[in-house]
mmCIF file of C-alpha atoms and ligand atoms in Angstrom:
data_model
loop_
_atom_site.group_PDB
_atom_site.id
_atom_site.type_symbol
_atom_site.label_atom_id
_atom_site.label_comp_id
_atom_site.label_asym_id
_atom_site.label_seq_id
_atom_site.Cartn_x
_atom_site.Cartn_y
_atom_site.Cartn_z
ATOM 1 C CA UNK A 21 24.849 -26.364 -0.429
ATOM 2 C CA UNK A 22 24.466 -23.293 2.064
ATOM 3 C CA UNK A 23 25.553 -21.063 -0.942
ATOM 4 C CA UNK A 24 22.946 -22.560 -3.076
ATOM 5 C CA UNK A 25 20.406 -22.068 -0.345
ATOM 6 C CA UNK A 26 21.510 -18.251 0.251
ATOM 7 C CA UNK A 27 21.396 -17.370 -3.664
ATOM 8 C CA UNK A 28 17.363 -17.614 -3.924
ATOM 9 C CA UNK A 29 17.068 -15.759 -0.628
ATOM 10 C CA UNK A 30 19.266 -13.051 -1.684
ATOM 11 C CA UNK A 31 17.502 -12.867 -5.047
ATOM 12 C CA UNK A 32 14.033 -12.431 -3.069
ATOM 13 C CA UNK A 33 15.473 -9.705 -0.943
ATOM 14 C CA UNK A 34 16.698 -7.526 -3.896
ATOM 15 C CA UNK A 35 13.555 -8.201 -5.804
ATOM 16 C CA UNK A 36 11.124 -7.128 -2.768
ATOM 17 C CA UNK A 37 13.192 -4.096 -1.787
ATOM 18 C CA UNK A 38 13.095 -3.123 -5.711
ATOM 19 C CA UNK A 39 9.392 -3.058 -5.189
ATOM 20 C CA UNK A 40 9.718 -0.005 -2.818
ATOM 21 C CA UNK A 41 13.136 1.392 -4.047
ATOM 22 C CA UNK A 42 13.853 4.793 -5.887
ATOM 23 C CA UNK A 43 14.062 3.155 -9.196
ATOM 24 C CA UNK A 44 10.417 2.286 -9.542
ATOM 25 C CA UNK A 45 8.498 4.721 -11.438
ATOM 26 C CA UNK A 46 4.859 4.660 -12.701
ATOM 27 C CA UNK A 47 4.852 4.049 -16.342
ATOM 28 C CA UNK A 48 3.595 7.625 -17.171
ATOM 29 C CA UNK A 49 1.533 10.390 -15.797
ATOM 30 C CA UNK A 50 -1.726 11.776 -17.625
ATOM 31 C CA UNK A 51 -2.881 15.073 -16.132
ATOM 32 C CA UNK A 52 -6.550 16.603 -16.293
ATOM 33 C CA UNK A 53 -7.570 19.606 -14.771
ATOM 34 C CA UNK A 54 -7.450 23.510 -14.847
ATOM 35 C CA UNK A 55 -4.965 26.189 -14.693
ATOM 36 C CA UNK A 56 -3.425 24.819 -11.575
ATOM 37 C CA UNK A 57 -1.997 22.094 -13.748
ATOM 38 C CA UNK A 58 -2.074 23.825 -17.273
ATOM 39 C CA UNK A 59 1.483 23.366 -18.949
ATOM 40 C CA UNK A 60 0.499 25.038 -22.081
ATOM 41 C CA UNK A 61 -2.854 23.736 -23.781
ATOM 42 C CA UNK A 62 -4.368 27.179 -23.699
ATOM 43 C CA UNK A 63 -1.483 28.726 -25.853
ATOM 44 C CA UNK A 64 -2.999 26.537 -28.741
ATOM 45 C CA UNK A 65 -6.627 27.984 -28.130
ATOM 46 C CA UNK A 66 -8.355 31.232 -29.152
ATOM 47 C CA UNK A 67 -9.264 32.388 -25.603
ATOM 48 C CA UNK A 68 -8.891 35.139 -22.946
ATOM 49 C CA UNK A 69 -7.400 32.613 -20.499
ATOM 50 C CA UNK A 70 -3.882 32.761 -21.217
ATOM 51 C CA UNK A 71 -0.680 32.885 -19.088
ATOM 52 C CA UNK A 72 2.062 32.942 -21.859
ATOM 53 C CA UNK A 73 3.238 36.522 -21.317
ATOM 54 C CA UNK A 74 5.372 37.779 -18.465
ATOM 55 C CA UNK A 75 5.470 37.888 -15.310
ATOM 56 C CA UNK A 76 4.492 34.369 -15.615
ATOM 57 C CA UNK A 77 7.318 32.358 -16.012
ATOM 58 C CA UNK A 78 9.856 34.750 -14.400
ATOM 59 C CA UNK A 79 11.409 31.933 -12.487
ATOM 60 C CA UNK A 80 11.103 29.189 -14.989
ATOM 61 C CA UNK A 81 14.021 27.804 -16.983
ATOM 62 C CA UNK A 82 15.274 30.776 -19.059
ATOM 63 C CA UNK A 83 12.597 33.163 -17.529
ATOM 64 C CA UNK A 84 10.092 31.676 -20.155
ATOM 65 C CA UNK A 85 6.502 32.353 -19.904
ATOM 66 C CA UNK A 86 5.110 28.918 -21.303
ATOM 67 C CA UNK A 87 1.388 29.082 -20.446
ATOM 68 C CA UNK A 88 1.677 28.270 -16.716
ATOM 69 C CA UNK A 89 -0.012 30.343 -14.449
ATOM 70 C CA UNK A 90 2.841 30.481 -11.964
ATOM 71 C CA UNK A 91 6.152 32.149 -11.806
ATOM 72 C CA UNK A 92 7.840 28.805 -12.047
ATOM 73 C CA UNK A 93 6.932 25.084 -12.151
ATOM 74 C CA UNK A 94 3.315 24.311 -11.144
ATOM 75 C CA UNK A 95 1.476 21.047 -9.521
ATOM 76 C CA UNK A 96 1.699 19.160 -12.605
ATOM 77 C CA UNK A 97 5.472 19.409 -13.010
ATOM 78 C CA UNK A 98 6.043 18.924 -9.431
ATOM 79 C CA UNK A 99 3.750 15.734 -9.408
ATOM 80 C CA UNK A 100 5.837 14.186 -12.243
ATOM 81 C CA UNK A 101 9.338 15.195 -10.877
ATOM 82 C CA UNK A 102 8.449 13.697 -7.553
ATOM 83 C CA UNK A 103 7.624 10.479 -9.221
ATOM 84 C CA UNK A 104 10.935 10.481 -11.153
ATOM 85 C CA UNK A 105 9.060 11.382 -14.375
ATOM 86 C CA UNK A 106 9.415 14.393 -16.827
ATOM 87 C CA UNK A 107 6.668 16.713 -16.692
ATOM 88 C CA UNK A 108 4.189 15.495 -19.493
ATOM 89 C CA UNK A 109 3.725 17.739 -22.504
ATOM 90 C CA UNK A 110 0.347 19.751 -23.225
ATOM 91 C CA UNK A 111 -1.700 17.460 -25.490
ATOM 92 C CA UNK A 112 -2.413 20.410 -27.910
ATOM 93 C CA UNK A 113 1.671 20.614 -28.481
ATOM 94 C CA UNK A 114 2.015 17.098 -29.482
ATOM 95 C CA UNK A 115 -1.240 15.655 -31.015
ATOM 96 C CA UNK A 116 -0.347 16.425 -34.519
ATOM 97 C CA UNK A 117 3.107 15.539 -34.460
ATOM 98 C CA UNK A 118 3.950 12.131 -36.915
ATOM 99 C CA UNK A 119 4.904 9.898 -33.682
ATOM 100 C CA UNK A 120 2.087 11.196 -31.455
ATOM 101 C CA UNK A 121 1.229 7.518 -30.525
ATOM 102 C CA UNK A 122 4.696 6.993 -29.125
ATOM 103 C CA UNK A 123 4.455 10.458 -27.416
ATOM 104 C CA UNK A 124 1.046 9.725 -25.950
ATOM 105 C CA UNK A 125 2.811 6.640 -24.081
ATOM 106 C CA UNK A 126 5.127 8.845 -22.288
ATOM 107 C CA UNK A 127 2.473 10.783 -20.435
ATOM 108 C CA UNK A 128 0.086 13.946 -21.476
ATOM 109 C CA UNK A 129 -1.102 16.953 -19.772
ATOM 110 C CA UNK A 130 -4.677 17.629 -20.855
ATOM 111 C CA UNK A 131 -5.315 20.469 -18.171
ATOM 112 C CA UNK A 132 -6.567 24.035 -19.577
ATOM 113 C CA UNK A 133 -6.916 27.185 -17.575
ATOM 114 C CA UNK A 134 -10.463 27.933 -16.606
ATOM 115 C CA UNK A 135 -11.801 24.139 -17.052
ATOM 116 C CA UNK A 136 -14.275 22.943 -14.738
ATOM 117 C CA UNK A 137 -16.142 19.537 -14.080
ATOM 118 C CA UNK A 138 -19.343 21.389 -15.960
ATOM 119 C CA UNK A 139 -19.168 21.908 -19.747
ATOM 120 C CA UNK A 140 -20.749 25.504 -18.873
ATOM 121 C CA UNK A 141 -17.726 26.565 -16.834
ATOM 122 C CA UNK A 142 -15.775 29.226 -18.972
ATOM 123 C CA UNK A 143 -17.537 27.624 -21.996
ATOM 124 C CA UNK A 144 -15.801 28.242 -25.243
ATOM 125 C CA UNK A 145 -12.585 29.569 -23.488
ATOM 126 C CA UNK A 146 -10.935 26.243 -22.541
ATOM 127 C CA UNK A 147 -10.852 22.543 -22.740
ATOM 128 C CA UNK A 148 -13.640 21.330 -20.223
ATOM 129 C CA UNK A 149 -13.111 18.245 -18.358
ATOM 130 C CA UNK A 150 -15.195 16.152 -20.746
ATOM 131 C CA UNK A 151 -13.217 17.346 -23.686
ATOM 132 C CA UNK A 152 -9.932 16.501 -22.094
ATOM 133 C CA UNK A 153 -11.424 12.997 -21.413
ATOM 134 C CA UNK A 154 -12.527 12.945 -25.308
ATOM 135 C CA UNK A 155 -8.923 13.685 -26.204
ATOM 136 C CA UNK A 156 -7.599 11.069 -23.907
ATOM 137 C CA UNK A 157 -9.936 8.534 -25.513
ATOM 138 C CA UNK A 158 -8.841 9.621 -28.740
ATOM 139 C CA UNK A 159 -5.015 9.309 -27.555
ATOM 140 C CA UNK A 160 -5.840 5.787 -26.220
ATOM 141 C CA UNK A 161 -7.049 4.605 -29.571
ATOM 142 C CA UNK A 162 -3.606 5.617 -31.103
ATOM 143 C CA UNK A 163 -1.665 3.828 -28.158
ATOM 144 C CA UNK A 164 -3.661 0.586 -29.017
ATOM 145 C CA UNK A 165 -2.600 1.028 -32.687
ATOM 146 C CA UNK A 166 0.790 1.542 -31.795
ATOM 147 C CA UNK A 167 1.372 -1.251 -29.142
ATOM 148 C CA UNK A 168 -1.647 -3.404 -29.217
ATOM 149 C CA UNK A 169 -4.415 -3.538 -26.868
ATOM 150 C CA UNK A 170 -3.110 -6.065 -24.199
ATOM 151 C CA UNK A 171 0.008 -3.805 -23.736
ATOM 152 C CA UNK A 172 -1.816 -0.534 -23.754
ATOM 153 C CA UNK A 173 -4.175 -1.610 -21.184
ATOM 154 C CA UNK A 174 -1.348 -2.966 -19.060
ATOM 155 C CA UNK A 175 0.570 0.597 -19.609
ATOM 156 C CA UNK A 176 -2.720 2.268 -18.244
ATOM 157 C CA UNK A 177 -2.971 0.184 -15.500
ATOM 158 C CA UNK A 178 0.452 1.184 -14.107
ATOM 159 C CA UNK A 179 0.177 4.945 -15.070
ATOM 160 C CA UNK A 180 -1.061 7.688 -12.746
ATOM 161 C CA UNK A 181 -3.993 9.723 -13.412
ATOM 162 C CA UNK A 182 -3.987 13.039 -11.651
ATOM 163 C CA UNK A 183 -7.081 15.382 -11.636
ATOM 164 C CA UNK A 184 -6.920 18.983 -10.455
ATOM 165 C CA UNK A 185 -10.470 20.187 -11.058
ATOM 166 C CA UNK A 186 -13.483 21.945 -9.520
ATOM 167 C CA UNK A 187 -12.135 25.315 -8.332
ATOM 168 C CA UNK A 188 -13.618 27.149 -11.499
ATOM 169 C CA UNK A 189 -17.149 25.673 -11.167
ATOM 170 C CA UNK A 190 -17.117 26.625 -7.491
ATOM 171 C CA UNK A 191 -15.756 30.425 -8.498
ATOM 172 C CA UNK A 192 -18.784 30.224 -11.127
ATOM 173 C CA UNK A 193 -21.445 29.138 -8.376
ATOM 174 C CA UNK A 194 -23.591 32.513 -7.802
ATOM 175 C CA UNK A 195 -23.872 33.544 -4.342
ATOM 176 C CA UNK A 196 -27.487 34.527 -4.882
ATOM 177 C CA UNK A 197 -28.259 31.113 -6.723
ATOM 178 C CA UNK A 198 -31.621 29.251 -6.157
ATOM 179 C CA UNK A 199 -29.854 26.058 -5.731
ATOM 180 C CA UNK A 200 -28.175 25.552 -2.201
ATOM 181 C CA UNK A 201 -24.391 24.847 -1.954
ATOM 182 C CA UNK A 202 -25.408 21.347 -1.256
ATOM 183 C CA UNK A 203 -27.761 20.919 -4.523
ATOM 184 C CA UNK A 204 -24.885 22.752 -6.496
ATOM 185 C CA UNK A 205 -22.108 20.217 -5.331
ATOM 186 C CA UNK A 206 -24.276 17.282 -6.006
ATOM 187 C CA UNK A 207 -24.672 18.389 -9.521
ATOM 188 C CA UNK A 208 -20.826 18.757 -9.756
ATOM 189 C CA UNK A 209 -20.303 15.452 -8.206
ATOM 190 C CA UNK A 210 -22.799 13.527 -10.293
ATOM 191 C CA UNK A 211 -21.122 14.786 -13.414
ATOM 192 C CA UNK A 212 -17.702 13.995 -11.920
ATOM 193 C CA UNK A 213 -18.765 10.493 -11.207
ATOM 194 C CA UNK A 214 -19.723 9.945 -14.894
ATOM 195 C CA UNK A 215 -16.168 11.463 -16.014
ATOM 196 C CA UNK A 216 -14.064 9.227 -13.627
ATOM 197 C CA UNK A 217 -16.084 6.102 -14.651
ATOM 198 C CA UNK A 218 -15.395 6.830 -18.006
ATOM 199 C CA UNK A 219 -11.716 6.968 -17.337
ATOM 200 C CA UNK A 220 -11.878 3.800 -15.482
ATOM 201 C CA UNK A 221 -13.699 2.108 -18.418
ATOM 202 C CA UNK A 222 -11.017 3.359 -20.715
ATOM 203 C CA UNK A 223 -8.328 1.832 -18.353
ATOM 204 C CA UNK A 224 -7.323 3.991 -15.770
ATOM 205 C CA UNK A 225 -6.765 2.349 -12.541
ATOM 206 C CA UNK A 226 -4.726 4.757 -10.356
ATOM 207 C CA UNK A 227 -6.380 8.184 -9.529
ATOM 208 C CA UNK A 228 -4.836 10.952 -7.960
ATOM 209 C CA UNK A 229 -7.357 13.593 -6.911
ATOM 210 C CA UNK A 230 -5.884 16.973 -5.732
ATOM 211 C CA UNK A 231 -8.850 18.391 -3.982
ATOM 212 C CA UNK A 232 -9.829 22.302 -4.188
ATOM 213 C CA UNK A 233 -7.956 24.686 -1.882
ATOM 214 C CA UNK A 234 -9.630 26.999 0.602
ATOM 215 C CA UNK A 235 -10.880 29.200 -2.333
ATOM 216 C CA UNK A 236 -12.028 31.976 -0.029
ATOM 217 C CA UNK A 237 -8.426 32.420 0.948
ATOM 218 C CA UNK A 238 -6.990 33.199 -2.458
ATOM 219 C CA UNK A 239 -6.282 36.967 -2.929
ATOM 220 C CA UNK A 240 -9.143 37.521 -5.465
ATOM 221 C CA UNK A 241 -11.627 36.534 -2.624
ATOM 222 C CA UNK A 242 -9.725 38.275 0.268
ATOM 223 C CA UNK A 243 -9.764 41.465 -1.419
ATOM 224 C CA UNK A 244 -13.507 41.390 -1.109
ATOM 225 C CA UNK A 245 -13.331 42.049 2.533
ATOM 226 C CA UNK A 246 -11.983 45.258 4.273
ATOM 227 C CA UNK A 247 -9.868 43.365 6.761
ATOM 228 C CA UNK A 248 -8.379 40.857 3.938
ATOM 229 C CA UNK A 249 -10.099 37.888 5.590
ATOM 230 C CA UNK A 250 -11.028 34.455 3.858
ATOM 231 C CA UNK A 251 -14.574 34.330 2.359
ATOM 232 C CA UNK A 252 -15.998 31.713 4.639
ATOM 233 C CA UNK A 253 -18.803 30.633 2.039
ATOM 234 C CA UNK A 254 -16.290 29.990 -0.650
ATOM 235 C CA UNK A 255 -14.380 27.721 1.683
ATOM 236 C CA UNK A 256 -17.384 26.107 2.782
ATOM 237 C CA UNK A 257 -18.537 24.937 -0.653
ATOM 238 C CA UNK A 258 -14.918 23.885 -1.306
ATOM 239 C CA UNK A 259 -15.113 21.703 1.707
ATOM 240 C CA UNK A 260 -18.391 20.306 0.636
ATOM 241 C CA UNK A 261 -16.936 19.384 -2.839
ATOM 242 C CA UNK A 262 -13.927 17.681 -1.279
ATOM 243 C CA UNK A 263 -15.740 15.666 1.036
ATOM 244 C CA UNK A 264 -18.387 14.556 -1.863
ATOM 245 C CA UNK A 265 -15.256 13.874 -4.117
ATOM 246 C CA UNK A 266 -13.523 11.818 -1.470
ATOM 247 C CA UNK A 267 -16.693 9.624 -1.053
ATOM 248 C CA UNK A 268 -17.198 9.143 -4.818
ATOM 249 C CA UNK A 269 -13.586 7.876 -4.949
ATOM 250 C CA UNK A 270 -14.219 5.574 -1.954
ATOM 251 C CA UNK A 271 -17.367 4.186 -3.603
ATOM 252 C CA UNK A 272 -15.661 3.536 -6.942
ATOM 253 C CA UNK A 273 -13.108 1.728 -4.667
ATOM 254 C CA UNK A 274 -15.588 -0.536 -3.277
ATOM 255 C CA UNK A 275 -17.223 -1.138 -6.839
ATOM 256 C CA UNK A 276 -14.041 -1.785 -8.728
ATOM 257 C CA UNK A 277 -11.492 -3.642 -6.425
ATOM 258 C CA UNK A 278 -8.658 -3.059 -9.347
ATOM 259 C CA UNK A 279 -8.865 0.546 -8.677
ATOM 260 C CA UNK A 280 -6.907 2.684 -6.099
ATOM 261 C CA UNK A 281 -6.720 6.333 -5.438
ATOM 262 C CA UNK A 282 -5.053 9.201 -3.385
ATOM 263 C CA UNK A 283 -7.042 11.818 -2.100
ATOM 264 C CA UNK A 284 -5.149 15.181 -1.090
ATOM 265 C CA UNK A 285 -6.928 17.385 0.906
ATOM 266 C CA UNK A 286 -5.567 20.802 -0.506
ATOM 267 C CA UNK A 287 -7.695 22.869 1.948
ATOM 268 C CA UNK A 288 -6.286 21.475 5.084
ATOM 269 C CA UNK A 289 -2.732 21.559 3.639
ATOM 270 C CA UNK A 290 -3.103 25.124 2.483
ATOM 271 C CA UNK A 291 -4.676 26.109 5.836
ATOM 272 C CA UNK A 292 -1.724 24.724 7.580
ATOM 273 C CA UNK A 293 0.706 26.623 5.189
ATOM 274 C CA UNK A 294 -1.120 29.764 6.250
ATOM 275 C CA UNK A 295 -1.286 29.173 9.928
ATOM 276 C CA UNK A 296 2.029 27.957 10.274
ATOM 277 C CA UNK A 297 3.575 30.231 7.430
ATOM 278 C CA UNK A 298 6.773 31.491 8.889
ATOM 279 C CA UNK A 299 7.988 27.823 9.437
ATOM 280 C CA UNK A 300 7.662 27.208 5.819
ATOM 281 C CA UNK A 301 9.449 30.380 4.766
ATOM 282 C CA UNK A 302 6.125 32.477 3.863
ATOM 283 C CA UNK A 303 6.122 36.196 5.202
ATOM 284 C CA UNK A 304 3.125 37.182 2.793
ATOM 285 C CA UNK A 305 0.083 34.807 2.744
ATOM 286 C CA UNK A 306 -2.698 37.160 1.540
ATOM 287 C CA UNK A 307 -1.299 39.316 -1.290
ATOM 288 C CA UNK A 308 -0.639 38.086 -4.592
ATOM 289 C CA UNK A 309 3.159 38.546 -5.928
ATOM 290 C CA UNK A 310 2.106 39.859 -9.257
ATOM 291 C CA UNK A 311 -0.891 42.055 -9.767
ATOM 292 C CA UNK A 312 -2.073 45.665 -8.728
ATOM 293 C CA UNK A 313 -3.903 47.391 -5.956
ATOM 294 C CA UNK A 314 -5.400 46.154 -2.906
ATOM 295 C CA UNK A 315 -3.476 42.736 -1.888
ATOM 296 C CA UNK A 316 -2.178 43.004 -5.642
ATOM 297 C CA UNK A 317 -5.523 41.621 -6.267
ATOM 298 C CA UNK A 318 -7.447 44.507 -8.008
ATOM 299 C CA UNK A 319 -5.586 43.614 -11.444
ATOM 300 C CA UNK A 320 -4.326 40.053 -12.572
ATOM 301 C CA UNK A 321 -0.779 39.352 -13.548
ATOM 302 C CA UNK A 322 0.193 40.950 -16.592
ATOM 303 C CA UNK A 323 3.546 42.627 -18.063
ATOM 304 C CA UNK A 324 2.604 46.078 -16.444
ATOM 305 C CA UNK A 325 1.666 44.478 -13.114
ATOM 306 C CA UNK A 326 3.749 45.039 -10.002
ATOM 307 C CA UNK A 327 6.136 41.980 -9.321
ATOM 308 C CA UNK A 328 7.300 40.993 -5.809
ATOM 309 C CA UNK A 329 10.848 40.909 -5.318
ATOM 310 C CA UNK A 330 11.027 37.612 -3.426
ATOM 311 C CA UNK A 331 8.785 35.032 -4.896
ATOM 312 C CA UNK A 332 9.710 32.475 -2.289
ATOM 313 C CA UNK A 333 8.211 34.271 0.721
ATOM 314 C CA UNK A 334 4.653 34.650 -1.277
ATOM 315 C CA UNK A 335 2.188 31.874 -0.743
ATOM 316 C CA UNK A 336 0.115 33.475 -3.922
ATOM 317 C CA UNK A 337 1.486 34.202 -7.139
ATOM 318 C CA UNK A 338 -1.488 36.002 -8.648
ATOM 319 C CA UNK A 339 -5.274 36.271 -7.771
ATOM 320 C CA UNK A 340 -5.890 32.565 -7.806
ATOM 321 C CA UNK A 341 -2.625 30.535 -8.041
ATOM 322 C CA UNK A 342 0.105 29.355 -5.577
ATOM 323 C CA UNK A 343 3.740 30.343 -6.005
ATOM 324 C CA UNK A 344 5.958 27.666 -7.404
ATOM 325 C CA UNK A 345 7.222 27.494 -3.884
ATOM 326 C CA UNK A 346 3.884 26.856 -2.306
ATOM 327 C CA UNK A 347 3.040 24.394 -5.291
ATOM 328 C CA UNK A 348 6.142 22.340 -4.302
ATOM 329 C CA UNK A 349 5.167 21.898 -0.743
ATOM 330 C CA UNK A 350 1.577 21.160 -1.582
ATOM 331 C CA UNK A 351 2.597 18.292 -3.983
ATOM 332 C CA UNK A 352 5.414 17.157 -1.579
ATOM 333 C CA UNK A 353 2.560 16.595 0.940
ATOM 334 C CA UNK A 354 0.413 14.597 -1.679
ATOM 335 C CA UNK A 355 3.514 12.501 -2.716
ATOM 336 C CA UNK A 356 5.178 11.643 0.643
ATOM 337 C CA UNK A 357 2.499 12.907 3.102
ATOM 338 C CA UNK A 358 0.167 11.086 5.597
ATOM 339 C CA UNK A 359 -3.644 10.895 6.504
ATOM 340 C CA UNK A 360 -5.546 13.334 7.131
ATOM 341 C CA UNK A 361 -3.475 15.290 4.377
ATOM 342 C CA UNK A 362 -3.484 12.400 1.807
ATOM 343 C CA UNK A 363 -5.357 9.085 2.214
ATOM 344 C CA UNK A 364 -6.006 6.423 1.886
ATOM 345 C CA UNK A 365 -2.569 6.109 0.059
ATOM 346 C CA UNK A 366 0.100 9.028 -0.536
ATOM 347 C CA UNK A 367 0.829 9.479 -4.273
ATOM 348 C CA UNK A 368 4.165 7.504 -3.903
ATOM 349 C CA UNK A 369 2.460 4.322 -2.255
ATOM 350 C CA UNK A 370 -0.090 4.457 -5.147
ATOM 351 C CA UNK A 371 2.454 4.576 -7.716
ATOM 352 C CA UNK A 372 4.435 1.505 -6.417
ATOM 353 C CA UNK A 373 1.406 -0.634 -5.963
HETATM 354 C C1 LIG B 1 9.003 11.869 -32.007
HETATM 355 O O1 LIG B 1 9.614 12.519 -32.910
HETATM 356 C C2 LIG B 1 10.439 13.714 -32.308
HETATM 357 C C3 LIG B 1 10.747 14.846 -33.846
HETATM 358 O O2 LIG B 1 10.307 13.848 -34.927
HETATM 359 C C4 LIG B 1 11.654 13.072 -32.033
HETATM 360 O O3 LIG B 1 12.514 14.299 -31.560
HETATM 361 C C5 LIG B 1 11.306 12.361 -30.785
HETATM 362 O O4 LIG B 1 12.448 11.564 -30.244
HETATM 363 C C6 LIG B 1 10.310 11.399 -31.324
HETATM 364 N N1 LIG B 1 9.695 10.744 -29.857
HETATM 365 C C7 LIG B 1 9.733 9.392 -29.749
HETATM 366 C C8 LIG B 1 9.269 8.929 -28.355
HETATM 367 O O5 LIG B 1 9.866 8.482 -30.774
HETATM 368 C C1 LIG B 2 -10.254 18.259 4.778
HETATM 369 O O1 LIG B 2 -9.705 19.233 5.621
HETATM 370 C C2 LIG B 2 -10.710 20.181 6.162
HETATM 371 C C3 LIG B 2 -10.037 21.111 7.101
HETATM 372 O O2 LIG B 2 -9.421 20.473 8.150
HETATM 373 C C4 LIG B 2 -11.837 19.275 6.747
HETATM 374 O O3 LIG B 2 -12.774 20.047 7.438
HETATM 375 C C5 LIG B 2 -12.260 18.387 5.756
HETATM 376 O O4 LIG B 2 -13.325 17.509 6.130
HETATM 377 C C6 LIG B 2 -11.350 17.519 5.063
HETATM 378 N N1 LIG B 2 -11.939 17.082 3.918
HETATM 379 C C7 LIG B 2 -11.864 16.040 3.522
HETATM 380 C C8 LIG B 2 -12.391 15.461 2.316
HETATM 381 O O5 LIG B 2 -11.076 15.075 3.850
HETATM 382 C C1 LIG B 3 -1.933 26.612 14.106
HETATM 383 O O1 LIG B 3 -0.747 26.834 14.494
HETATM 384 C C2 LIG B 3 -0.828 26.690 15.933
HETATM 385 C C3 LIG B 3 0.652 26.711 16.306
HETATM 386 O O2 LIG B 3 1.730 26.652 15.494
HETATM 387 C C4 LIG B 3 -1.065 25.166 16.415
HETATM 388 O O3 LIG B 3 -0.963 25.060 17.573
HETATM 389 C C5 LIG B 3 -2.584 24.928 15.673
HETATM 390 O O4 LIG B 3 -2.873 23.589 16.118
HETATM 391 C C6 LIG B 3 -2.535 25.255 14.244
HETATM 392 N N1 LIG B 3 -3.993 25.222 13.900
HETATM 393 C C7 LIG B 3 -4.436 24.625 12.722
HETATM 394 C C8 LIG B 3 -6.047 24.864 12.387
HETATM 395 O O5 LIG B 3 -3.617 24.068 12.052
#
């Protein structure tokens, strides 16, 4: 009798620990964004915005330049890895494959270097966020054909939708614009709202929003100051955008109660890395690793640029992008961190909901 009673209890405890255990992974990850997350889409475009040449990829498997704007793995790679998944392939590398609908089910990366919330940002040189969402919508139709509407809907509900977007729009905002930063951010957010709602309508339920960093602290902006200081106005616009994006997600959550999200405050996380750099192993937080001139930021990362010898102690890879070492720490914070870095859930919590 006692044994019979114990069995269901044992089952129950096994099942409940499985809910938070290591083996529980989301179905798939779908990534949308810019060069912080591009894993090779731009290789397939006719564009000036490419990274498929050295010294990019110098620390990637085989030392290969894959189209990532980084010495090694980027934020999209780490996000998938920390969730126990393979980094999803670039959409443009798999969309014409004969079994593309099966491949789409395993996760897709739509991110494209130069992309913005606005279609006008680097127009013609990248896949804008609207274009990325159009591609996702097409991919979803194939998934439905493959496994049926009910299964496809269930697949999306348990998958993660990550967004790393906004930096290029902010960089393109002219300092002498007639619009105030608040008006400008308002136009970005009203566009982003339509885009995220469209994703919800297609079936996305778990959103990860990686906010923009302290953009004024990237080498491209610091080099404009004699003392290499951060550009306070760029950081302020980034903060406004992040606050508005965080409120947008909160509003969406109150409107759609089956939607959940993680907001990651990249600005806060990166400023903490800069402030406390030596604790994290960074001895160079201002200059780019790959480049030329003042702060290695006069010239982009090209095969003829200088390459720093220790990529692990540099926060920035090139004019705009973090090194692999910095991206790993940032995404680790997003996946496992706590408020105020990431809220209301971290990505790990979101993934096991
Ligand atoms: C898709 O096709 C490729 C090559 O034909 C094959 O290597 C791969 O295993 C297939 N993937 C799936 C998910 O069926
Ligand atoms: C992110 O962190 C910055 C710096 O501490 C803070 O000023 C800002 O309000 C935070 N933004 C959001 C949306 O949490
Ligand atoms: C910067 O670091 C110092 C010392 O580690 C710490 O006391 C301070 O709170 C930090 N400031 C910020 C803004 O993170």
